[in-house]
Tab-separated table of C-alpha atoms and ligand atoms in Angstrom:
chain	number	residue	atom	x	y	z
A	5	UNK	CA	86.070	118.022	70.649
A	6	UNK	CA	83.028	116.033	71.659
A	7	UNK	CA	83.776	115.588	75.328
A	8	UNK	CA	82.477	118.185	77.733
A	9	UNK	CA	84.949	119.746	80.138
A	10	UNK	CA	83.391	117.808	83.010
A	11	UNK	CA	83.714	114.426	81.302
A	12	UNK	CA	87.249	115.198	80.311
A	13	UNK	CA	88.088	116.149	83.854
A	14	UNK	CA	86.587	112.918	85.218
A	15	UNK	CA	88.511	110.698	82.837
A	16	UNK	CA	91.729	112.634	83.418
A	17	UNK	CA	91.434	112.256	87.165
A	18	UNK	CA	90.553	108.565	86.766
A	19	UNK	CA	93.652	108.005	84.706
A	20	UNK	CA	95.873	109.861	87.147
A	21	UNK	CA	94.515	107.877	90.095
A	22	UNK	CA	94.848	104.616	88.191
A	23	UNK	CA	98.430	105.347	87.168
A	24	UNK	CA	99.459	106.324	90.652
A	25	UNK	CA	97.657	103.728	92.787
A	26	UNK	CA	96.011	100.958	90.782
A	27	UNK	CA	98.611	100.301	88.096
A	28	UNK	CA	100.963	98.570	90.513
A	29	UNK	CA	98.495	95.684	90.773
A	30	UNK	CA	96.139	96.179	87.841
A	31	UNK	CA	98.721	96.999	85.172
A	32	UNK	CA	101.681	94.781	85.909
A	33	UNK	CA	100.278	91.390	84.938
A	34	UNK	CA	99.976	90.076	88.490
A	35	UNK	CA	98.139	86.749	88.476
A	36	UNK	CA	94.477	86.690	89.608
A	37	UNK	CA	94.117	90.462	89.302
A	38	UNK	CA	91.967	91.815	86.490
A	39	UNK	CA	94.359	93.770	84.296
A	40	UNK	CA	93.874	97.070	82.503
A	41	UNK	CA	92.491	96.303	79.049
A	42	UNK	CA	91.728	92.629	79.728
A	43	UNK	CA	88.371	92.661	77.950
A	44	UNK	CA	87.307	89.123	78.824
A	45	UNK	CA	88.162	89.369	82.464
A	46	UNK	CA	86.440	92.720	82.962
A	47	UNK	CA	83.337	91.565	81.091
A	48	UNK	CA	82.809	88.865	83.708
A	49	UNK	CA	83.029	91.537	86.414
A	50	UNK	CA	81.087	94.415	84.856
A	51	UNK	CA	78.191	91.980	84.440
A	52	UNK	CA	77.673	92.389	88.206
A	53	UNK	CA	76.956	96.066	87.601
A	54	UNK	CA	79.175	99.098	88.042
A	55	UNK	CA	77.816	99.763	91.520
A	56	UNK	CA	79.232	96.430	92.731
A	57	UNK	CA	82.619	97.278	91.248
A	58	UNK	CA	82.642	100.745	92.824
A	59	UNK	CA	81.831	99.209	96.208
A	60	UNK	CA	84.547	96.589	95.830
A	61	UNK	CA	87.056	99.325	95.016
A	62	UNK	CA	85.957	101.539	97.908
A	63	UNK	CA	85.512	98.878	100.609
A	64	UNK	CA	87.859	96.203	99.282
A	65	UNK	CA	87.251	92.569	98.367
A	66	UNK	CA	89.588	89.634	99.079
A	67	UNK	CA	93.110	90.809	98.180
A	68	UNK	CA	91.772	94.070	96.733
A	69	UNK	CA	92.593	96.691	99.400
A	70	UNK	CA	89.998	99.349	100.339
A	71	UNK	CA	90.398	102.490	98.184
A	72	UNK	CA	93.184	100.710	96.274
A	73	UNK	CA	95.607	101.830	98.999
A	74	UNK	CA	94.987	105.487	98.159
A	75	UNK	CA	94.440	107.056	101.569
A	76	UNK	CA	94.066	110.537	100.131
A	77	UNK	CA	91.603	109.646	97.396
A	78	UNK	CA	87.957	110.592	97.505
A	79	UNK	CA	85.355	107.986	96.627
A	80	UNK	CA	84.760	109.964	93.433
A	81	UNK	CA	88.397	109.564	92.434
A	82	UNK	CA	88.334	105.843	93.093
A	83	UNK	CA	85.137	105.502	91.057
A	84	UNK	CA	86.731	107.486	88.233
A	85	UNK	CA	89.700	105.102	88.347
A	86	UNK	CA	87.305	102.138	88.066
A	87	UNK	CA	85.615	103.805	85.098
A	88	UNK	CA	88.981	104.377	83.514
A	89	UNK	CA	90.092	100.777	84.013
A	90	UNK	CA	86.844	99.248	82.852
A	91	UNK	CA	86.173	101.763	80.097
A	92	UNK	CA	89.536	100.921	78.621
A	93	UNK	CA	88.351	97.432	77.871
A	94	UNK	CA	85.502	98.371	75.540
B	1	HEC	C1	97.587	95.640	96.274
B	1	HEC	C2	97.089	95.349	94.941
B	1	HEC	C3	95.898	96.162	94.430
B	1	HEC	C4	95.814	97.524	94.287
B	1	HEC	C5	96.818	98.591	94.669
B	1	HEC	C6	94.522	97.773	93.661
B	1	HEC	N1	93.859	96.594	93.459
B	1	HEC	FE1	91.983	96.377	92.655
B	1	HEC	N2	92.101	94.353	92.891
B	1	HEC	C7	93.158	93.677	93.455
B	1	HEC	C8	92.851	92.248	93.507
B	1	HEC	C9	93.745	91.153	94.058
B	1	HEC	C10	91.558	92.113	92.934
B	1	HEC	C11	90.763	90.803	92.765
B	1	HEC	C12	89.880	90.620	93.967
B	1	HEC	C13	89.024	89.396	93.819
B	1	HEC	O1	88.061	89.433	93.049
B	1	HEC	O2	89.309	88.407	94.475
B	1	HEC	C14	91.116	93.442	92.567
B	1	HEC	C15	89.883	93.711	91.996
B	1	HEC	C16	89.438	94.980	91.669
B	1	HEC	C17	88.149	95.264	91.092
B	1	HEC	C18	87.070	94.255	90.744
B	1	HEC	C19	86.245	93.988	91.980
B	1	HEC	C20	85.126	93.029	91.743
B	1	HEC	O3	84.208	92.981	92.568
B	1	HEC	O4	85.120	92.318	90.724
B	1	HEC	C21	88.070	96.607	90.924
B	1	HEC	C22	86.913	97.407	90.353
B	1	HEC	C23	89.321	97.174	91.402
B	1	HEC	N3	90.127	96.161	91.849
B	1	HEC	C24	89.626	98.507	91.390
B	1	HEC	C25	90.824	99.068	91.837
B	1	HEC	C26	91.126	100.480	91.803
B	1	HEC	C27	90.197	101.557	91.248
B	1	HEC	C28	92.377	100.633	92.346
B	1	HEC	C29	93.154	101.931	92.539
B	1	HEC	C30	92.478	103.050	93.197
B	1	HEC	C31	92.843	99.313	92.715
B	1	HEC	N4	91.878	98.391	92.389
B	1	HEC	C32	94.064	99.031	93.322
B	1	HEC	C33	94.348	94.231	93.905
B	1	HEC	C34	94.659	95.579	93.915
């Protein structure tokens, strides 16, 4: 087991948040939404830097709702969900 407990916890919580709140748009093949595991699409977005993606997820951008519609989520959880979504594409 190479992952530390902290890293494991972060990726677990990112996955849980993604599955519960982000999947409905980012995992169902909706047009114009970057999908989980879409390497090419995410590459064009991660090139802006992770900070820009975190901010877009937290504050919203165009049809992307602030906090991904997760009213109860902390910013840390939303960031972990971004990491999970983007990390999946490497
Ligand atoms: C109601 C549908 C919807 C939900 C729910 C949703 N998203 Fe999105 N998301 C979008 C759309 C639409 C875009 C594309 C916005 C654009 O670039 O015009 C987007 C784009 C993004 C981007 C890229 C932003 C950028 O600047 O390139 C990130 C990161 C993201 N979403 C994260 C999340 C996370 C994390 C969640 C769950 C906590 C989530 N989204 C939930 C619709 C959604």
